[in-house]
Amino acid sequence: MQHRVDNGAFIAAPTLTSPVYKLVWPRDGSKTAVDMLEAGFAPEAKAFFELLEKLQKGDGSFAINYKPDGSGPFLDFGRAWNENDQPGMLPWGVNRVLEVTGDVAWTKARWPAVRRAAEHLLAISKDGLVAPSRDLWELETDGSWTYANASAIAGLEASAAIARVSGAGADAVRYEERAKVMRDAMSQRLVTKDGYFARGLKNGKIDPRLEIANLAIGAGGFALMPDTDPRLAKIGDLVAERLGTEG
């Protein structure tokens, strides 16, 4: 709770020196809020997603990060240079709240923001993968990263579930259809020749670097597929091989 602000914000870390992490990232904060939800802190999780709804841009996207008082962005490089792994976190988190609490009324109140996020995800994934953007480590800007695609798929599938609860069945169908296209594209275009999910697609070519964040595709994250999926399990095996030490 020491990383929480009274307005509902979860900061990344209480540091003011470079790098400055005493800020709110939609991605990081959403994961923290869901972790809090699963630990029994549903009001705190709800408050975060209500704040995220207020911070959301009109087109459904988000800046890279925000000041902890919620007054506005700290870093915003524009739609083409922000992080495409972040918009899907709002619907994903709202749907997790629904799954855990069953609070339909609260979920319906979030539908306009969820719909904006989902429509943005449709707009940036027209060729089956999300458009190139800054990666979640904020190091590169020229790839359709596997993690970003997983986040977008999770966001669209969550949006579909919320749409059905909100009486928007036609929207639910559209979101499910695009999520299916993206799942297929991930399987066809984002797997290395060695059989594990790549870091992404960079300049039209597979980026085979091992990306530990891709473990979020599995049960501990977006739960898009079981951890036993060979393309995901191999990431875990390689991480253990490279980072594990005897004893």
C-alpha positions as a printed NumPy array, in Angstrom:
array([[  0.   ,   0.   ,   0.   ],
       [  3.017,   2.32 ,   0.292],
       [  3.056,   2.459,  -3.509],
       [ -0.579,   3.573,  -3.69 ],
       [ -1.935,   7.111,  -3.953],
       [ -5.314,   8.117,  -2.477],
       [ -6.676,   8.783,  -5.992],
       [ -6.288,   5.075,  -6.794],
       [ -2.919,   5.28 ,  -8.554],
       [ -0.26 ,   2.606,  -8.167],
       [  3.211,   3.992,  -8.798],
       [  5.938,   1.791, -10.254],
       [  8.432,   2.476,  -7.451],
       [  9.094,   5.304,  -4.948],
       [ 12.18 ,   6.709,  -6.669],
       [ 12.73 ,  10.265,  -7.89 ],
       [ 16.236,   9.876,  -9.31 ],
       [ 17.037,   8.711, -12.823],
       [ 15.264,   6.663, -13.954],
       [ 12.179,   8.26 , -12.427],
       [  9.785,   5.465, -11.47 ],
       [  7.508,   7.376,  -9.11 ],
       [  4.993,   7.463, -11.931],
       [  1.937,   5.547, -13.096],
       [  2.234,   3.23 , -16.094],
       [ -1.118,   1.867, -17.361],
       [  0.558,  -1.53 , -17.933],
       [  2.421,  -1.836, -14.624],
       [ -0.393,  -0.331, -12.583],
       [ -2.987,  -2.637, -14.128],
       [ -0.957,  -5.719, -13.243],
       [ -0.485,  -4.417,  -9.711],
       [ -4.209,  -3.688,  -9.413],
       [ -5.09 ,  -7.218, -10.56 ],
       [ -2.582,  -8.665,  -8.09 ],
       [ -4.242,  -6.588,  -5.353],
       [ -7.641,  -7.808,  -6.521],
       [ -6.528, -11.422,  -6.234],
       [ -5.187, -10.679,  -2.74 ],
       [ -8.63 ,  -9.485,  -1.669],
       [ -8.345,  -5.735,  -2.255],
       [-11.177,  -5.268,  -4.748],
       [-11.973,  -1.597,  -3.878],
       [ -8.354,  -0.635,  -4.502],
       [ -8.336,  -2.437,  -7.84 ],
       [-11.581,  -0.756,  -8.888],
       [-10.204,   2.664,  -7.924],
       [ -7.171,   2.155, -10.15 ],
       [ -9.221,   1.28 , -13.225],
       [-11.548,   4.21 , -12.566],
       [ -8.461,   6.453, -12.545],
       [ -7.155,   4.836, -15.727],
       [-10.492,   5.574, -17.365],
       [-10.019,   9.282, -16.558],
       [ -6.458,   9.26 , -17.937],
       [ -7.425,   7.555, -21.19 ],
       [ -7.078,   9.61 , -24.372],
       [-10.086,  10.259, -26.554],
       [ -8.905,   7.724, -29.14 ],
       [ -8.677,   4.981, -26.495],
       [ -4.886,   4.989, -26.207],
       [ -2.616,   6.054, -23.36 ],
       [  0.519,   8.096, -22.87 ],
       [  3.575,   6.159, -21.693],
       [  3.115,   7.189, -18.067],
       [  1.357,   9.677, -15.812],
       [  2.056,  11.857, -12.796],
       [  0.934,  10.174,  -9.575],
       [ -1.579,  12.917,  -8.805],
       [ -3.391,  12.047, -12.035],
       [ -2.973,  15.573, -13.406],
       [ -1.642,  14.4  , -16.759],
       [  1.104,  12.541, -18.643],
       [  4.754,  12.656, -17.683],
       [  5.945,  11.182, -21.008],
       [  3.776,  11.202, -24.113],
       [  5.451,  10.696, -27.491],
       [  2.223,  10.545, -29.496],
       [  0.15 ,   7.714, -30.885],
       [  2.862,   6.289, -33.14 ],
       [  5.594,   6.294, -30.47 ],
       [  3.878,   5.274, -27.269],
       [  3.451,   1.648, -26.129],
       [  0.907,  -0.557, -27.873],
       [  1.002,  -3.071, -25.028],
       [ -0.854,  -0.627, -22.733],
       [ -4.367,   0.046, -24.183],
       [ -5.534,  -3.534, -23.698],
       [ -4.734,  -3.432, -19.989],
       [ -7.841,  -1.404, -19.14 ],
       [-10.39 ,  -3.905, -20.513],
       [ -8.287,  -6.828, -19.284],
       [ -8.256,  -5.421, -15.753],
       [-11.922,  -4.435, -15.733],
       [-12.884,  -7.938, -16.845],
       [-10.729,  -9.474, -14.125],
       [-12.645,  -7.369, -11.589],
       [-15.897,  -8.677, -13.057],
       [-14.685, -12.274, -12.887],
       [-13.601, -11.962,  -9.262],
       [-16.367,  -9.757,  -7.842],
       [-19.304, -10.354, -10.175],
       [-20.037,  -6.614, -10.008],
       [-22.007,  -6.14 , -13.227],
       [-23.15 ,  -2.597, -12.447],
       [-19.577,  -1.382, -11.939],
       [-18.468,  -3.159, -15.102],
       [-21.255,  -1.639, -17.211],
       [-20.19 ,   1.813, -16.02 ],
       [-16.728,   1.143, -17.476],
       [-18.087,   0.108, -20.891],
       [-17.561,   3.462, -22.702],
       [-13.858,   3.488, -21.772],
       [-13.491,  -0.201, -22.544],
       [-15.082,   0.336, -25.943],
       [-12.681,   3.197, -26.725],
       [ -9.737,   0.963, -25.848],
       [-11.078,  -1.896, -27.961],
       [-11.717,   0.311, -30.974],
       [ -8.161,   1.62 , -30.687],
       [ -6.866,  -1.955, -30.613],
       [ -8.821,  -2.681, -33.794],
       [ -7.332,   0.393, -35.445],
       [ -3.724,  -0.604, -34.699],
       [ -4.021,  -4.286, -35.648],
       [ -5.43 ,  -4.187, -39.163],
       [ -2.794,  -6.534, -40.632],
       [ -3.227,  -9.105, -37.868],
       [ -0.448,  -7.822, -35.615],
       [ -0.291,  -4.575, -33.666],
       [  1.516,  -1.708, -35.348],
       [  5.187,  -1.143, -34.441],
       [  5.621,   0.821, -31.223],
       [  7.873,   1.329, -28.217],
       [  8.532,  -1.95 , -26.414],
       [  7.633,  -2.515, -22.775],
       [ 11.279,  -1.925, -21.733],
       [ 11.126,   1.415, -23.589],
       [ 14.291,   0.656, -25.521],
       [ 13.121,   0.238, -29.124],
       [ 10.311,   1.664, -31.222],
       [ 10.358,  -0.315, -34.459],
       [  8.804,  -3.691, -33.741],
       [  5.471,  -5.441, -33.422],
       [  6.397,  -7.051, -30.135],
       [  4.966, -10.405, -29.111],
       [  4.179,  -9.107, -25.634],
       [  2.246,  -6.175, -27.127],
       [  0.253,  -8.549, -29.322],
       [ -0.567, -10.762, -26.347],
       [ -1.739,  -7.727, -24.391],
       [ -3.902,  -6.591, -27.305],
       [ -5.468, -10.032, -27.703],
       [ -6.205, -10.205, -23.987],
       [ -7.706,  -6.721, -24.16 ],
       [ -9.95 ,  -7.565, -27.105],
       [-11.16 , -10.814, -25.569],
       [-11.894,  -9.016, -22.303],
       [-13.668,  -6.249, -24.228],
       [-15.867,  -8.876, -25.867],
       [-16.862, -10.273, -22.474],
       [-17.656,  -6.784, -21.152],
       [-19.578,  -5.944, -24.337],
       [-21.855,  -8.946, -23.816],
       [-22.52 ,  -7.961, -20.2  ],
       [-23.269,  -4.428, -21.424],
       [-25.714,  -5.548, -24.11 ],
       [-23.39 ,  -4.817, -27.031],
       [-23.333,  -8.22 , -28.678],
       [-22.371,  -6.927, -32.139],
       [-19.26 ,  -5.287, -30.695],
       [-18.417,  -8.496, -28.844],
       [-18.436, -10.418, -32.134],
       [-16.125,  -7.885, -33.814],
       [-13.638,  -8.   , -30.947],
       [-13.644, -11.796, -30.796],
       [-13.096, -12.042, -34.535],
       [-10.064,  -9.734, -34.455],
       [ -8.636, -11.52 , -31.417],
       [ -8.882, -14.806, -33.346],
       [ -7.059, -13.272, -36.326],
       [ -4.341, -11.999, -34.015],
       [ -3.963, -15.349, -32.265],
       [ -3.447, -16.971, -35.658],
       [ -0.956, -14.268, -36.674],
       [  1.031, -14.802, -33.476],
       [  1.253, -18.513, -34.19 ],
       [  2.233, -18.025, -37.817],
       [  4.472, -14.96 , -37.669],
       [  5.934, -14.643, -34.167],
       [  7.537, -18.043, -33.571],
       [ 11.273, -18.57 , -34.077],
       [ 12.738, -21.408, -36.146],
       [ 13.701, -22.988, -32.815],
       [ 10.071, -23.181, -31.775],
       [  9.55 , -20.484, -29.142],
       [  7.73 , -17.164, -29.248],
       [ 10.064, -14.516, -30.621],
       [ 10.632, -11.123, -29.102],
       [  8.634,  -9.81 , -32.021],
       [  8.65 ,  -8.86 , -35.668],
       [ 11.211,  -6.153, -36.376],
       [ 11.536,  -4.559, -39.813],
       [  9.552,  -7.454, -41.213],
       [ 11.865, -10.115, -39.766],
       [ 11.644, -12.326, -36.713],
       [ 13.542, -10.933, -33.722],
       [ 14.707, -14.182, -32.064],
       [ 16.04 , -12.637, -28.848],
       [ 14.73 , -14.338, -25.731],
       [ 12.045, -12.151, -24.113],
       [ 11.227, -13.163, -20.548],
       [  8.128, -10.932, -20.55 ],
       [  6.542, -13.325, -23.054],
       [  5.913, -15.691, -20.156],
       [  2.936, -13.385, -19.52 ],
       [  1.208, -15.18 , -22.401],
       [  0.664, -18.033, -19.941],
       [ -1.285, -18.639, -16.756],
       [  0.55 , -16.098, -14.606],
       [ -0.358, -13.254, -16.943],
       [ -2.933, -12.978, -19.713],
       [ -3.692, -16.714, -19.71 ],
       [ -3.982, -16.851, -23.499],
       [ -2.676, -20.405, -23.524],
       [ -1.511, -23.008, -21.006],
       [  2.054, -22.94 , -19.767],
       [  2.465, -26.385, -21.31 ],
       [  2.193, -24.965, -24.843],
       [  5.564, -25.948, -26.39 ],
       [  6.24 , -22.432, -27.733],
       [  5.752, -21.014, -24.251],
       [  7.323, -23.845, -22.275],
       [ 10.514, -23.491, -24.273],
       [ 10.837, -19.863, -23.163],
       [ 10.695, -21.048, -19.562],
       [ 13.277, -23.745, -20.274],
       [ 15.655, -21.276, -21.946],
       [ 15.282, -18.738, -19.143],
       [ 16.058, -21.421, -16.58 ],
       [ 19.023, -22.623, -18.615],
       [ 20.505, -19.15 , -19.005],
       [ 19.768, -17.726, -15.574],
       [ 19.755, -20.779, -13.349],
       [ 22.746, -21.533, -11.144],
       [ 23.712, -24.712,  -9.383],
       [ 22.133, -24.968,  -5.955]])
